[in-house]
mmCIF file of C-alpha atoms and ligand atoms in Angstrom:
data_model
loop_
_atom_site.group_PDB
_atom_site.id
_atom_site.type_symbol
_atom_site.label_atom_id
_atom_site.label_comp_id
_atom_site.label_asym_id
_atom_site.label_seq_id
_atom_site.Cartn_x
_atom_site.Cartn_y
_atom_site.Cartn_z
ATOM 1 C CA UNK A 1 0.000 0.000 0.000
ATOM 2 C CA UNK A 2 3.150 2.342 0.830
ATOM 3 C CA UNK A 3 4.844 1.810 -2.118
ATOM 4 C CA UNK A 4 1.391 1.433 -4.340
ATOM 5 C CA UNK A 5 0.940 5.393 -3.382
ATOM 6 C CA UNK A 6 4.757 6.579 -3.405
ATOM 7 C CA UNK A 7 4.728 5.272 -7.009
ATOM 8 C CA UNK A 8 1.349 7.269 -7.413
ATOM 9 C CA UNK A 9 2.863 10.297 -6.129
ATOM 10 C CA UNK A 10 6.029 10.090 -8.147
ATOM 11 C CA UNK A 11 4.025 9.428 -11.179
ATOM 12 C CA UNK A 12 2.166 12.295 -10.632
ATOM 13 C CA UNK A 13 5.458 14.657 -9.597
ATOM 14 C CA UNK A 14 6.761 13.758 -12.798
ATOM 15 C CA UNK A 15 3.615 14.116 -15.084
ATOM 16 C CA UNK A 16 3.749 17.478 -13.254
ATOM 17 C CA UNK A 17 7.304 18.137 -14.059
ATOM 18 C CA UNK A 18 9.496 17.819 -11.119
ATOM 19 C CA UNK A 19 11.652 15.658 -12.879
ATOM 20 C CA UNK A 20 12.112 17.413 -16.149
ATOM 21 C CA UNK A 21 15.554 18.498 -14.783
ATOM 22 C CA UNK A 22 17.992 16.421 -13.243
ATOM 23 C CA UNK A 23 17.282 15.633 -9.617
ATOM 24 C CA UNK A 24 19.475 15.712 -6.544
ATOM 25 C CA UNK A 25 18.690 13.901 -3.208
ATOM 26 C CA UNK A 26 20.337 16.486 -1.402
ATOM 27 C CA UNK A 27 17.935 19.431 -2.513
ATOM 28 C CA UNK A 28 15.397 16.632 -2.466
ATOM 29 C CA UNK A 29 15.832 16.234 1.507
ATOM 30 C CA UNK A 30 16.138 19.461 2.055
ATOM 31 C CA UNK A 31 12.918 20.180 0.905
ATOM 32 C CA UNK A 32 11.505 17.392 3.317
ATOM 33 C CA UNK A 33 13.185 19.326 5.871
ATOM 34 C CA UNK A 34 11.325 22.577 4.801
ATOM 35 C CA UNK A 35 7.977 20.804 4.978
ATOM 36 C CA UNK A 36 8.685 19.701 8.680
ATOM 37 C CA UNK A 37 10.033 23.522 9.720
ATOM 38 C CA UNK A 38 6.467 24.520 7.557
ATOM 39 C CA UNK A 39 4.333 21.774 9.891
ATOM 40 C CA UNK A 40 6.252 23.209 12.882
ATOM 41 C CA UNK A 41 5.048 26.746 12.171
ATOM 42 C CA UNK A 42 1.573 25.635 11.539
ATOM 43 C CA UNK A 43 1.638 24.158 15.012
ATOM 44 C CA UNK A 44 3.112 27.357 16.232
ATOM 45 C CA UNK A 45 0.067 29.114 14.975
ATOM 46 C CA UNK A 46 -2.243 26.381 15.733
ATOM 47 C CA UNK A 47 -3.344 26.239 12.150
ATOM 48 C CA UNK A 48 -5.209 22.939 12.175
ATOM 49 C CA UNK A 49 -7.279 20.906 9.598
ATOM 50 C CA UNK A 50 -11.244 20.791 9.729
ATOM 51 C CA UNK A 51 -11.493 17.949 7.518
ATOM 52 C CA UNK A 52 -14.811 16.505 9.488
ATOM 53 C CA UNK A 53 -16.475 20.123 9.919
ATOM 54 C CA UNK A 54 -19.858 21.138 9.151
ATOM 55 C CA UNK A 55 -18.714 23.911 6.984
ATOM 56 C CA UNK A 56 -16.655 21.632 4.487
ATOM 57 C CA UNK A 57 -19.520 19.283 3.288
ATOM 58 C CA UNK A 58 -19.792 18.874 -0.525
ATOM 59 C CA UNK A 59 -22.457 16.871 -1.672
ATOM 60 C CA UNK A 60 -24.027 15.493 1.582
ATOM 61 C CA UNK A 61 -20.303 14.552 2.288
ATOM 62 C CA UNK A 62 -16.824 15.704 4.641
ATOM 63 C CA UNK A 63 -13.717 16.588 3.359
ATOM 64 C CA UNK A 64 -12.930 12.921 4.788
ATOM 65 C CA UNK A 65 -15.297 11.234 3.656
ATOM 66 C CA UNK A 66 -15.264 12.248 -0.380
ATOM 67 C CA UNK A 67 -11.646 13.585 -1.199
ATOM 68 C CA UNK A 68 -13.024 12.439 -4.666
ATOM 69 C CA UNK A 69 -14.904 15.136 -5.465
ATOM 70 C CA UNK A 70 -15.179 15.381 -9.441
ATOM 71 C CA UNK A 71 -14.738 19.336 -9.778
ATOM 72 C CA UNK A 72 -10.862 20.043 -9.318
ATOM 73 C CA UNK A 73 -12.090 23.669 -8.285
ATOM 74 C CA UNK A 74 -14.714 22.926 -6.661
ATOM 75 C CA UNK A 75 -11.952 20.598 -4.273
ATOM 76 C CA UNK A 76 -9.514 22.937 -4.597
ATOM 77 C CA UNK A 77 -11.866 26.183 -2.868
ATOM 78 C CA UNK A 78 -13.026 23.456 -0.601
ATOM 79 C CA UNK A 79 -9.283 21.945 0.425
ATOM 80 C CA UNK A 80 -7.817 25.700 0.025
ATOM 81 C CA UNK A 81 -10.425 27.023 2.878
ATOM 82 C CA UNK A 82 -10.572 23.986 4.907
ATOM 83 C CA UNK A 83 -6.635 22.049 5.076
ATOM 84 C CA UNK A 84 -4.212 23.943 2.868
ATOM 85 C CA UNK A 85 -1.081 25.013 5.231
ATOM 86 C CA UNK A 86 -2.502 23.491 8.070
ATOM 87 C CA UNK A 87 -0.400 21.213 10.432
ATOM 88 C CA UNK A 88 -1.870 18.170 8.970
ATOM 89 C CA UNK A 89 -1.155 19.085 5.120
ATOM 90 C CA UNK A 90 2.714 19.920 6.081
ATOM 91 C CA UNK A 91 2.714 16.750 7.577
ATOM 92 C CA UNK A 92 1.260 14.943 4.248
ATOM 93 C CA UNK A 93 3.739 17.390 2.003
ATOM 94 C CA UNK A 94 6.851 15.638 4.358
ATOM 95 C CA UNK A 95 5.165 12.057 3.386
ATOM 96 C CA UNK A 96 4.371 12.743 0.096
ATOM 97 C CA UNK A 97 7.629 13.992 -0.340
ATOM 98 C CA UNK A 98 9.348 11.519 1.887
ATOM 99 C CA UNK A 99 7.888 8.610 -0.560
ATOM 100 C CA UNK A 100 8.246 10.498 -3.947
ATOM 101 C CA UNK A 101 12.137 10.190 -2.992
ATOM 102 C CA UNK A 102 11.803 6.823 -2.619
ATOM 103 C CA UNK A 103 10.344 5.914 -5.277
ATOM 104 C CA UNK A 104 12.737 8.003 -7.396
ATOM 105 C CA UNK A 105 15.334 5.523 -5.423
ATOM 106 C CA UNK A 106 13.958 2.518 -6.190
ATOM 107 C CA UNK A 107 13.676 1.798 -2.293
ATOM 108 C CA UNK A 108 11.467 -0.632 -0.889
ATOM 109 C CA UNK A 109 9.931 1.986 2.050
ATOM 110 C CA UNK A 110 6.916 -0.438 3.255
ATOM 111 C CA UNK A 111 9.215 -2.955 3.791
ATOM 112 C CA UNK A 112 12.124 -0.532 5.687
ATOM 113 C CA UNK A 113 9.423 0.657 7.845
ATOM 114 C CA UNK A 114 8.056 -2.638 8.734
ATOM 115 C CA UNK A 115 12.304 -3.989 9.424
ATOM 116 C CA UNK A 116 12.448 -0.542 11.402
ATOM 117 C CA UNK A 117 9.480 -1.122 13.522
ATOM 118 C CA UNK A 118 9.854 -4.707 14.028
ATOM 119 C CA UNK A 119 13.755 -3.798 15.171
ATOM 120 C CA UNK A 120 12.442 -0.699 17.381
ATOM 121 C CA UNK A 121 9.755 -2.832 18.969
ATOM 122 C CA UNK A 122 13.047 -5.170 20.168
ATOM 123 C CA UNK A 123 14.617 -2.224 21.745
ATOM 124 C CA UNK A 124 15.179 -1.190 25.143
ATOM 125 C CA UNK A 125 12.899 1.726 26.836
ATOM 126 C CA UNK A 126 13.520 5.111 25.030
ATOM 127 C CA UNK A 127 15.709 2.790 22.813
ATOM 128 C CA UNK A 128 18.594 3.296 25.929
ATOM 129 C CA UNK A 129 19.108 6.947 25.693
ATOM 130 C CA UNK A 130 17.770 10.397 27.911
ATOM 131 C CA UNK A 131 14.950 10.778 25.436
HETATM 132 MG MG1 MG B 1 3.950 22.507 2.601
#
């Protein structure tokens, strides 16, 4: 499922043109990076998503609960109003960005996360350190 919708989102990056020019991982991190500082400032501001509120129902429906809506502007006014530059869409940017990269690597991320968790889960409490 992980790496069904990194190779979506890569797909779709390079329909959109990301990749026209050569890419480098380096920039390509640091722009992860400037998606977490962006969710951090969201937080800061305590710019949260309504995605289940009243006042974002399209057709009988929550943001939630129909992200399919047919009318690209119709979900963009609605997404724009409701999510955009919240602390919940930086935190999808730094995913969606996150898996773009690797897909663009070739890496197997459902599996590294699933190796990562199983290892953490073996670990000491707070994995032996302060914090
Ligand atoms: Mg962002």
């Amino acid at each position: 499922m992980i790496n069904e919708l990194a190779q979506q989102i890569h797909k779709n990056n390079k329909e959109k043109g990301f990749y026209d020019n050569e890419k480098n991982v380096g920039e390509m991190l640091a722009l992860v990076h400037s998606e977490v500082s962006e969710a951090l400032e969201a937080d800061r501001n305590d710019k949260y998503c309504e995605l289940d509120s009243e006042h974002w129902i399209v057709d009988g429906k929550t943001l939630r609960e129909d992200l399919n809506i047919e009318d690209d502007v119709q979900f963009q006014a609605v997404f724009k109003m409701s999510c955009k530059d919240t602390f919940e869409d930086e935190l999808a940017d730094v995913m969606i960005r996150v898996m773009d990269l690797a897909a663009y690597k070739g890496i197997d991320l459902e599996t590294h996360i699933k190796a990562k968790f199983r290892y953490n889960k073996s670990r000491e409490h707070k994995h032996g350190k302060k914090y």
